[in-house]
Short mmCIF file of C-alpha atoms in Angstrom, two decimals:
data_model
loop_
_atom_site.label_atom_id
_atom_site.label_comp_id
_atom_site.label_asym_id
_atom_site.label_seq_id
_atom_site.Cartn_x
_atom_site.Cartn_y
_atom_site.Cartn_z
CA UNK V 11 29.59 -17.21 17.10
CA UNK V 12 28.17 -17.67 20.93
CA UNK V 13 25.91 -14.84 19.42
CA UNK V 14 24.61 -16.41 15.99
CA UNK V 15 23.71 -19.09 18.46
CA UNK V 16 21.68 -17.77 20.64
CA UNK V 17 19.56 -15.97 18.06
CA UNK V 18 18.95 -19.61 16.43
CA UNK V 19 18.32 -20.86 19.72
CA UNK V 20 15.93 -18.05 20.17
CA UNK V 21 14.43 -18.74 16.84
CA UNK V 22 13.87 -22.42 17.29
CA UNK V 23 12.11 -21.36 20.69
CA UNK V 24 9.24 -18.82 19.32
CA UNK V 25 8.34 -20.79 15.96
CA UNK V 26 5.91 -22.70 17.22
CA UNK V 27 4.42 -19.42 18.54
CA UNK V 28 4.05 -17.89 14.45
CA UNK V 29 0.16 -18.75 14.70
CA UNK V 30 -1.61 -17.72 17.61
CA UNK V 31 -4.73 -18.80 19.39
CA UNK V 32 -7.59 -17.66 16.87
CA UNK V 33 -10.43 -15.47 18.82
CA UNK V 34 -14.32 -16.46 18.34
CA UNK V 35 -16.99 -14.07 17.17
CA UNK V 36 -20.56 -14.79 16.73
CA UNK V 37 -19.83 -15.66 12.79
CA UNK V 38 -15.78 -15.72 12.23
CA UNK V 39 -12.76 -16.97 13.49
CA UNK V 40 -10.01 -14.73 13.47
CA UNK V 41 -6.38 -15.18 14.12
CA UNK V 42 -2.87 -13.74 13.31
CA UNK V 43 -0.68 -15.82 11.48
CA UNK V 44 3.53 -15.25 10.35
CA UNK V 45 5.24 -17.06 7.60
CA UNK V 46 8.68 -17.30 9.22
CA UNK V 47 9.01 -18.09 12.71
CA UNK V 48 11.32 -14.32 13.10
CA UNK V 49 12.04 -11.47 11.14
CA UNK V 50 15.87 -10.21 10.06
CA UNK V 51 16.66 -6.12 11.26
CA UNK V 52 15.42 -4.31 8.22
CA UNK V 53 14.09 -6.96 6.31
CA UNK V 54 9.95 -7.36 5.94
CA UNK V 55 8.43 -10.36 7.19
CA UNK V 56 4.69 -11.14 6.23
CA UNK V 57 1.96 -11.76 8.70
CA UNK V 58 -1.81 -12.77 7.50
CA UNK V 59 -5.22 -11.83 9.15
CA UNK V 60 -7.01 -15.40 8.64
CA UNK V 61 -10.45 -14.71 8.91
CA UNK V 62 -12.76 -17.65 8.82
CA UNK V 63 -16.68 -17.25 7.86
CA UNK V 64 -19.58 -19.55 8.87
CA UNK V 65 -21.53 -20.90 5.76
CA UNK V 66 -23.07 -19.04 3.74
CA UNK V 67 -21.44 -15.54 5.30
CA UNK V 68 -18.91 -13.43 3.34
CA UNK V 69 -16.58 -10.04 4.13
CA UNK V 70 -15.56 -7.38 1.96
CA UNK V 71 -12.96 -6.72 -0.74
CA UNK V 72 -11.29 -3.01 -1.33
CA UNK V 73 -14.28 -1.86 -2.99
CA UNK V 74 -17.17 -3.50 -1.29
CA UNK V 75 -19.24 -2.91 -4.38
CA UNK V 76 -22.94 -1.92 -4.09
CA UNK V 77 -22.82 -2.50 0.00
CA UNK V 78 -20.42 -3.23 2.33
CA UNK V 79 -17.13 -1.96 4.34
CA UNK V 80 -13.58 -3.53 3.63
CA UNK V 81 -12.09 -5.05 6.60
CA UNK V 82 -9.13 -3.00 8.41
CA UNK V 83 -6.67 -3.76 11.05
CA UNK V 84 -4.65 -1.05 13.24
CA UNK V 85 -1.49 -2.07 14.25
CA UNK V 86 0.53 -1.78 17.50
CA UNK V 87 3.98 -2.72 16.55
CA UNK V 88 7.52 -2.27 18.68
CA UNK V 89 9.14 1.11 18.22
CA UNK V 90 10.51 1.22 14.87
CA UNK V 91 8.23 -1.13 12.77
CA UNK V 92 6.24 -0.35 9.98
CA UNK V 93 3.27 -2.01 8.33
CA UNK V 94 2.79 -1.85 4.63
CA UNK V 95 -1.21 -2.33 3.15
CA UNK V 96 -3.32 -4.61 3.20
CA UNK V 97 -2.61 -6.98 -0.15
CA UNK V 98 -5.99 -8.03 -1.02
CA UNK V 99 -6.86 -11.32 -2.95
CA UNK V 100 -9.16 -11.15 -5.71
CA UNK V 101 -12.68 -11.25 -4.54
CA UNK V 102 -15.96 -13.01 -5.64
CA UNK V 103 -18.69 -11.69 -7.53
CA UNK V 104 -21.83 -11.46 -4.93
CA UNK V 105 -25.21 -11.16 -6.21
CA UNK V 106 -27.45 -10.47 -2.89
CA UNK V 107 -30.89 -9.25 -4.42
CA UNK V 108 -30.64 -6.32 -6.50
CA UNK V 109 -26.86 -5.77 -4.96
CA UNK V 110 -23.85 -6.54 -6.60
CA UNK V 111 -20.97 -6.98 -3.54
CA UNK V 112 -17.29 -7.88 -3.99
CA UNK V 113 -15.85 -9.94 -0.77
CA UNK V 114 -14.75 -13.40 0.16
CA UNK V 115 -16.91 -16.43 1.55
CA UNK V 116 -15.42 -19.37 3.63
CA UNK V 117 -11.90 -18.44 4.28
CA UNK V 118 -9.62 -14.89 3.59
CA UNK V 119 -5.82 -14.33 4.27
CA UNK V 120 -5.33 -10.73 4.40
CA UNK V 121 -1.52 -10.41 4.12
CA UNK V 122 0.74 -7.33 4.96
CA UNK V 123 4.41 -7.05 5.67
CA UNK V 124 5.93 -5.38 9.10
CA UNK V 125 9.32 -4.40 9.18
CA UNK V 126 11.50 -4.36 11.91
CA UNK V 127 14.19 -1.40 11.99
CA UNK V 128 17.26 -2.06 10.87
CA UNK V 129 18.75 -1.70 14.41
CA UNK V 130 16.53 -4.05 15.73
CA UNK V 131 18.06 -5.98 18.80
CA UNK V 132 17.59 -9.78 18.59
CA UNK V 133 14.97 -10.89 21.06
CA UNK V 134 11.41 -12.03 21.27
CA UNK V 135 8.67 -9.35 20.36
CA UNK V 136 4.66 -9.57 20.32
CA UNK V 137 2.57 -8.08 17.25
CA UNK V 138 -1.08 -6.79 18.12
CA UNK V 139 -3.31 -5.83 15.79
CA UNK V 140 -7.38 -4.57 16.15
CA UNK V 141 -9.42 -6.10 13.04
CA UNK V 142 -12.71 -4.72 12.47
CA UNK V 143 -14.60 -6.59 9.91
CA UNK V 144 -18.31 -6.30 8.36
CA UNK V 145 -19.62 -10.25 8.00
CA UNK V 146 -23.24 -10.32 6.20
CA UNK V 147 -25.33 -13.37 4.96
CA UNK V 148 -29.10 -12.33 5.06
CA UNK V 149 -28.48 -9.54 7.09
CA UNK V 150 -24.78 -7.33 8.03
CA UNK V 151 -23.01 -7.47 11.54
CA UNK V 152 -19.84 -5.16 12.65
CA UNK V 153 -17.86 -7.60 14.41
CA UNK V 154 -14.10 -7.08 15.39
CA UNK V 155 -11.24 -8.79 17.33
CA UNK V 156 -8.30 -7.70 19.32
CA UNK V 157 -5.24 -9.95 18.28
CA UNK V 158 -1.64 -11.18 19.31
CA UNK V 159 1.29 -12.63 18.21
CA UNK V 160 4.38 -13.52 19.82
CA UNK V 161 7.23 -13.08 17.10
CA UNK V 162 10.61 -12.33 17.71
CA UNK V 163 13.63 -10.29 15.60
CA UNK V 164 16.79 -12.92 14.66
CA UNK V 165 19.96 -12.20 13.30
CA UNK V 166 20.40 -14.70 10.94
CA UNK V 167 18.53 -15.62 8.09
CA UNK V 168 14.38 -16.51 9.46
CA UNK V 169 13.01 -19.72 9.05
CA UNK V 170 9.67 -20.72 7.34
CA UNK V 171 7.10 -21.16 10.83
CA UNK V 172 6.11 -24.57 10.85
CA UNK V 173 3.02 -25.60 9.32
CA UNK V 174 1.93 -22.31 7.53
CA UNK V 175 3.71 -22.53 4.48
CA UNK V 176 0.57 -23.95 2.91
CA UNK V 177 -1.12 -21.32 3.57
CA UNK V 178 0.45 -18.59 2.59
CA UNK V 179 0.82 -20.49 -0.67
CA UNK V 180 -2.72 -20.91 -0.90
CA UNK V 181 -2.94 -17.10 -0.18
CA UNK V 182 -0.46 -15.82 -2.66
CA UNK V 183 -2.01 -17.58 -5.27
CA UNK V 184 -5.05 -15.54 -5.02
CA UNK V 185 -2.91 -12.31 -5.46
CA UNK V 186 -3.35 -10.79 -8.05
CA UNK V 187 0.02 -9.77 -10.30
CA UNK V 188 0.94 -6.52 -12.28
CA UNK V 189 -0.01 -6.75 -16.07
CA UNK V 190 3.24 -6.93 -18.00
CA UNK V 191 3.87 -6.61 -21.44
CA UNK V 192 0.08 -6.07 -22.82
CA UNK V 193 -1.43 -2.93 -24.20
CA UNK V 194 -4.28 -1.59 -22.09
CA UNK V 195 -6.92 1.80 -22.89
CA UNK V 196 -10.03 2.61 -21.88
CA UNK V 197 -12.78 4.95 -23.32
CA UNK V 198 -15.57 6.93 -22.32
CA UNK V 199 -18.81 7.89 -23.81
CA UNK V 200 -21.72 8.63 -21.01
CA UNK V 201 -22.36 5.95 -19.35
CA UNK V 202 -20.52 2.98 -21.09
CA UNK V 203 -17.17 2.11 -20.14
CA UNK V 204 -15.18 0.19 -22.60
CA UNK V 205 -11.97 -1.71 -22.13
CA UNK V 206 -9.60 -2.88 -24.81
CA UNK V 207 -6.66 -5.27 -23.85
CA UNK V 208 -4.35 -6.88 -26.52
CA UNK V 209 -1.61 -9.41 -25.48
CA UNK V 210 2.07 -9.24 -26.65
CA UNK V 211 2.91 -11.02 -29.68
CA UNK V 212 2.13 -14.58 -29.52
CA UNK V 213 -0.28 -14.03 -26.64
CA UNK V 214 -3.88 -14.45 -26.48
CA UNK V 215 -6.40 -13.11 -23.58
CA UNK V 216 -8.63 -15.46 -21.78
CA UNK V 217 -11.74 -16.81 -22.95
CA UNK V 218 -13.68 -15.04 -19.92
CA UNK V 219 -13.21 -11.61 -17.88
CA UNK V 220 -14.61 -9.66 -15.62
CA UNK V 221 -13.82 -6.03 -14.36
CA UNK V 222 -13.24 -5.51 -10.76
CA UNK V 223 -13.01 -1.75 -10.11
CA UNK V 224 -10.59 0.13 -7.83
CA UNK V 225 -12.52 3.15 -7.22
CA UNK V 226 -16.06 2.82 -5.90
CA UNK V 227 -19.24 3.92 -6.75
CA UNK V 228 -17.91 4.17 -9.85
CA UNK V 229 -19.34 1.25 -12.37
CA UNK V 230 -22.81 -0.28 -12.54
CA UNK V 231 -22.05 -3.30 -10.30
CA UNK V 232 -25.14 -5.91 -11.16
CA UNK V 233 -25.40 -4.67 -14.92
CA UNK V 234 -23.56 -7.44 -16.97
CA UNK V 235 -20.86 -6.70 -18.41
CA UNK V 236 -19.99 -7.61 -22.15
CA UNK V 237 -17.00 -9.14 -23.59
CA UNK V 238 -16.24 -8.70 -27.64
CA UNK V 239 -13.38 -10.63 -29.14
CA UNK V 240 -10.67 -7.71 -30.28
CA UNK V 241 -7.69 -9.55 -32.49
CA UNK V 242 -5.83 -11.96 -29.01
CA UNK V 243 -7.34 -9.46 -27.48
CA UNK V 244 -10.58 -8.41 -25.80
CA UNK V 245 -12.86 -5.64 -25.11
CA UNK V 246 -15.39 -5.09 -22.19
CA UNK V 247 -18.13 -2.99 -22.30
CA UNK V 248 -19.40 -1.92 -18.37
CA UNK V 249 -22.00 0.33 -17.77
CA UNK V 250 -21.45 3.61 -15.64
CA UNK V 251 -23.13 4.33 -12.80
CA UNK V 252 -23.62 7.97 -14.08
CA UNK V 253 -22.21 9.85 -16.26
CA UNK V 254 -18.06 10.85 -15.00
CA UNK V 255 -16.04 14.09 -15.20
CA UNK V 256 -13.99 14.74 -18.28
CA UNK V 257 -11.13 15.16 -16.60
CA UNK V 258 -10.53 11.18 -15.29
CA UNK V 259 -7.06 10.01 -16.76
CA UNK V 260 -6.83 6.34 -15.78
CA UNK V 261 -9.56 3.39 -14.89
CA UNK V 262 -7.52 0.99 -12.53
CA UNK V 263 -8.81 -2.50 -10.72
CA UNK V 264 -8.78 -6.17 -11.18
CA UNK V 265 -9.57 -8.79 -14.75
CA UNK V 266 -9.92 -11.80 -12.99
CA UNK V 267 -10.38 -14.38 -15.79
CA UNK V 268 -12.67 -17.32 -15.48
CA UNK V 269 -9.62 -19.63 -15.76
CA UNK V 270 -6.37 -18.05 -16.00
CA UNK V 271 -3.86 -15.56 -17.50
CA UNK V 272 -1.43 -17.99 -19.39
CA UNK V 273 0.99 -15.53 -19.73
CA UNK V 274 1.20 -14.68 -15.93
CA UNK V 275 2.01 -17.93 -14.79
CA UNK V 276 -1.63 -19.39 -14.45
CA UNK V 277 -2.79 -16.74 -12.28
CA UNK V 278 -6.86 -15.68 -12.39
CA UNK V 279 -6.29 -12.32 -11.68
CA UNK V 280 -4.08 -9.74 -13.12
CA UNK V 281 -3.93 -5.37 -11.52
CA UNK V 282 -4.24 -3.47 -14.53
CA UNK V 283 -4.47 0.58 -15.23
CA UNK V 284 -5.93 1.68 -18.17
CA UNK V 285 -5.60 5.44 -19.99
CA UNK V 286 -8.30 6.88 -20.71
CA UNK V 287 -8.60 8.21 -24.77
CA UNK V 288 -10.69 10.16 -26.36
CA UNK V 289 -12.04 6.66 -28.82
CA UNK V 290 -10.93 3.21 -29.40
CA UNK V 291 -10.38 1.54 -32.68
CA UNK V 292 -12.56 -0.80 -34.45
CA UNK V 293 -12.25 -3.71 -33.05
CA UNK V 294 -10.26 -6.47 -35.16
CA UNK V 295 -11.57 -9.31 -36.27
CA UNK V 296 -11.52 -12.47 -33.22
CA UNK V 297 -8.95 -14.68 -33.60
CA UNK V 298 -9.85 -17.90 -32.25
CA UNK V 299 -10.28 -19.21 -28.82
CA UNK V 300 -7.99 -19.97 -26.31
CA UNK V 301 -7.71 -23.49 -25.08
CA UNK V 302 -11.07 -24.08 -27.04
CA UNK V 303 -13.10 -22.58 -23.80
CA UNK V 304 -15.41 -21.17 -25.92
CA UNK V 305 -15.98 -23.67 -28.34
CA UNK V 306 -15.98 -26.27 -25.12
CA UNK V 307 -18.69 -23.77 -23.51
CA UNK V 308 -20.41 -23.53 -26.40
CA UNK V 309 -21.05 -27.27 -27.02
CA UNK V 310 -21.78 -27.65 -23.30
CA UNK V 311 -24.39 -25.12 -23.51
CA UNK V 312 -26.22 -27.28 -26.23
CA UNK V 313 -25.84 -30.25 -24.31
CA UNK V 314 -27.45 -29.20 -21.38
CA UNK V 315 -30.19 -27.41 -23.56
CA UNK V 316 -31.26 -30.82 -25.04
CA UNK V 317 -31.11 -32.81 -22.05
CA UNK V 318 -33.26 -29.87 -20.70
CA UNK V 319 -35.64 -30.37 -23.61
CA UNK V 320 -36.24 -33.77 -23.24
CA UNK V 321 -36.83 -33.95 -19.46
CA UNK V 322 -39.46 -31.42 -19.80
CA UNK V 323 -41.21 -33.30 -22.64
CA UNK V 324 -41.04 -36.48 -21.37
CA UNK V 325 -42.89 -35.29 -18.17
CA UNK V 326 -46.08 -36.96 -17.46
CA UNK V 327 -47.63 -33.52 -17.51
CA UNK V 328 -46.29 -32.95 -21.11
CA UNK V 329 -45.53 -35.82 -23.10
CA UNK V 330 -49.48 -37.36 -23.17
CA UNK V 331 -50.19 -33.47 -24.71
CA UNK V 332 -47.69 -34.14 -26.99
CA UNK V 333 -48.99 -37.57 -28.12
CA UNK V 334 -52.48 -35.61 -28.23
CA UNK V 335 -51.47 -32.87 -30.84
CA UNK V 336 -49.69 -35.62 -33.29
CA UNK V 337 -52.87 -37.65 -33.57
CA UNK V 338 -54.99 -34.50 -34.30
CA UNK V 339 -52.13 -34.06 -36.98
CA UNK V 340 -52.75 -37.29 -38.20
CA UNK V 341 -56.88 -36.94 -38.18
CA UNK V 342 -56.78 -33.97 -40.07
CA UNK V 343 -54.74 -35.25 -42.96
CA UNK V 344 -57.05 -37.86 -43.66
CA UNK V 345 -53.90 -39.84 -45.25
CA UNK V 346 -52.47 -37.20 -46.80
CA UNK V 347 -48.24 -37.22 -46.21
CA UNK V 348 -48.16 -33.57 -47.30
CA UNK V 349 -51.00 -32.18 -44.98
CA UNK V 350 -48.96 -33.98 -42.27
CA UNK V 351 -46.11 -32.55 -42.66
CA UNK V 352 -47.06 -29.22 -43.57
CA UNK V 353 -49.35 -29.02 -40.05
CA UNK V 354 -46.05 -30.34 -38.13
CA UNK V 355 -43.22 -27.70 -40.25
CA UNK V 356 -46.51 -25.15 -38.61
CA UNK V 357 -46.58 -26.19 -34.80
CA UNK V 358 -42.39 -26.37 -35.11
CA UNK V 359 -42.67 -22.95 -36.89
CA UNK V 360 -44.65 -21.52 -34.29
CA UNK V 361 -42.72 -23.28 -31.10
CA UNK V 362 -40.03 -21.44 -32.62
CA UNK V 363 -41.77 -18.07 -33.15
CA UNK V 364 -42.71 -17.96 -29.99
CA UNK V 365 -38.88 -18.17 -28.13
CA UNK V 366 -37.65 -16.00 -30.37
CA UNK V 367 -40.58 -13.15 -29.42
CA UNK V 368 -39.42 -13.86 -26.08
CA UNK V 369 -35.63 -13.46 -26.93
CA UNK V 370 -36.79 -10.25 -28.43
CA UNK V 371 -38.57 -8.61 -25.59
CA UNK V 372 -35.56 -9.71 -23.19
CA UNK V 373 -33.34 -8.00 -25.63
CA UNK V 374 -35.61 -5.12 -25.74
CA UNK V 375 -36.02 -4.67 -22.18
CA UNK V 376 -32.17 -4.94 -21.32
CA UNK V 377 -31.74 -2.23 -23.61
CA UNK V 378 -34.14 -0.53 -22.24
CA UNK V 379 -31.70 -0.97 -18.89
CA UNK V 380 -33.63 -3.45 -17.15
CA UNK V 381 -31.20 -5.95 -15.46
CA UNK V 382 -32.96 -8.93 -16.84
CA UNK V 383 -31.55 -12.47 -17.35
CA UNK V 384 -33.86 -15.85 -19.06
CA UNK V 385 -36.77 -16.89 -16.46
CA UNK V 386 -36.92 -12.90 -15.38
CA UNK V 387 -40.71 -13.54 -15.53
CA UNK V 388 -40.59 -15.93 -12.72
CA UNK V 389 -39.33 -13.53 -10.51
CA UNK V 390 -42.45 -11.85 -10.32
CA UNK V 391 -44.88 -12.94 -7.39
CA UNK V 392 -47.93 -12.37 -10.30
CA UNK V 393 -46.60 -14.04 -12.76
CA UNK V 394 -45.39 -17.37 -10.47
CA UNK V 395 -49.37 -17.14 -8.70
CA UNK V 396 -50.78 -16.76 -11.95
CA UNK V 397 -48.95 -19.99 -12.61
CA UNK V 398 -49.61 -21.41 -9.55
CA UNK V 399 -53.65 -20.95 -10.48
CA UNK V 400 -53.44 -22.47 -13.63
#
């Protein structure tokens, strides 16, 4: 008893110490942080590497994408411990340029579990880890920290540290979770990947996914990537970065859905590993949308389209043009309702013409392989000083 005793005394003692001082680079703050105040001989406790980014600066996922380096820490543990990997939220989609990355902006809890031996002697310890991290905004710096925890081993059962359990909540709900109970393949043919995922009966896939490979240099990280309706289901179509060995069984990484996997509790993101077959079926026929995102999008789309419309043609540079071309309608039908309206079904005819020409050299050009999205013309220095003359 005297025994069980002074291990909760001991515990009671440390937890205030399960977060240590943070240490200052030039761009993050990085610190150690436990969710229980001591670990139990045997049992795995789990400690975070909070990393905290100035605006506007981001670090790396697993697969950095088209640039980067994933963060790692070394550990120096007590004799005995072990240190499992790193358990990597899902990351965020970063366009910079041409680039494509994967990483995290603002804040990142890198989680792993240490375990103490199970012969571990009660008593306080201290955790050390080296952290070497790749931070970027406009341009990349290697930074890295040297950190420290004081921690301790506890015979009885550990208590939650004070304070943290928010965030390792926070944390763990950007984990991603094993796909259960869905049918996943993949397929190859040159340089198109395609994914097909179908839910369990009753299930239905989100509206909105995107692929977040595992292996690197692998996929076509900027091209977009396109989702077809399959049945519940869904396919995604990525483009290669060249054209893989025959022999690759199995494409493995991330769906992160744009809102969540209903049948995985809410989470965005699930870890998935696909087969790859020789072909896929046809795909089925879509079966509606879930939670009406699509429809919702959809109608949201519109909306902002015609409130678009009307602010540019009520601009004082456009609507007196406008007022113009209808009274030269009106002069040149001399009265006649007809005339009127066959000059105005004209101009409408030919507004429309003229987007859908556009459309069609987008669509021509992406198929082409150009990574082109609408207002691609305005990314050209030319064509914005040509506008800039007029």
């Amino acid at each position: 008893m005297s025994r069980l005793l002074r291990a909760l005394a001991l515990v009671l003692a440390l937890a205030p110490a399960a977060q240590a001082a943070p240490v200052r680079t030039e761009h993050v703050e990085a610190e150690l942080v436990a969710e229980s105040a001591a670990a139990a001989p045997g049992r795995p406790a789990t400690v975070g590497l909070r990393l905290k980014m100035d605006e506007h600066w981001h670090t790396y996922w697993r697969n950095p994408g088209d640039s980067g380096l994933p963060t790692k820490i070394r550990w120096t543990l007590p004799e005995g411990w072990k240190a499992g990997p790193i358990q990597w939220p899902y990351p965020e989609a970063q366009r910079v340029g041409p680039l494509m990355n994967y990483g995290y902006s603002d804040e990142v809890m890198l989680l792993v579990e240490l375990t103490p031996p199970a012969d571990a002697r009660p008593g306080p310890v201290t955790l050390r880890a080296d952290a070497d991290w790749l931070v970027c905004k406009d341009i990349c710096i290697p930074e890295k920290a040297s950190l420290s925890l004081p921690f301790a081993v506890a015979g009885g059962e550990p208590q939650a540290a004070a304070g943290n359990a928010a965030l390792f909540s926070k944390a763990r709900a950007r984990l991603p979770v094993a796909v259960s109970g869905w049918s996943a393949e993949s397929a190859i043919a040159g340089t198109k990947l395609t994914l097909r995922v179908l839910p369990p009966a009753g299930g239905v896939a989100p509206a909105r996914v995107s692929f977040f490979p595992f292996r690197e240099n692998f996929v076509d990280h900027p091209a977009p990537q396109a989702l077809v309706r399959d049945g519940h289901g869904v396919r995604l179509e990525v483009k290669l970065v060249e054209p893989v060995a025959s022999d690759i069984k199995e494409v493995a990484g991330l769906l992160v859905a744009e809102s969540s996997w209903p049948s995985h509790a809410g989470r965005k993101a699930v870890e998935i590993a696909m087969p790859v077959v020789a072909a896929l079926p046809a795909a089925a026929a879509p079966v509606g949308a879930p939670s009406g995102e699509a429809g919702a999008s959809l109608a949201l789309a519109l909306l902002f389209a015609l409130a678009g419309g009307l602010l540019l043609n009520l601009m004082p540079c456009v609507f007196p043009v406008l007022g113009i071309k209808v009274m030269g309608f009106v002069r040149h039908a001399h009265g006649d309702a007809r005339a009127l309206w066959m000059q105005g079904a004209v101009f409408s005819a030919g507004v429309l013409l003229s987007f859908l020409a556009l459309a069609g050299l987008l669509l021509a050009l992406r198929a082409g392989g150009a990574e082109l999205g609408w207002g691609f013309q305005l990314q050209s220095p030319a064509f914005v000083t040509l506008l800039a003359a007029l």
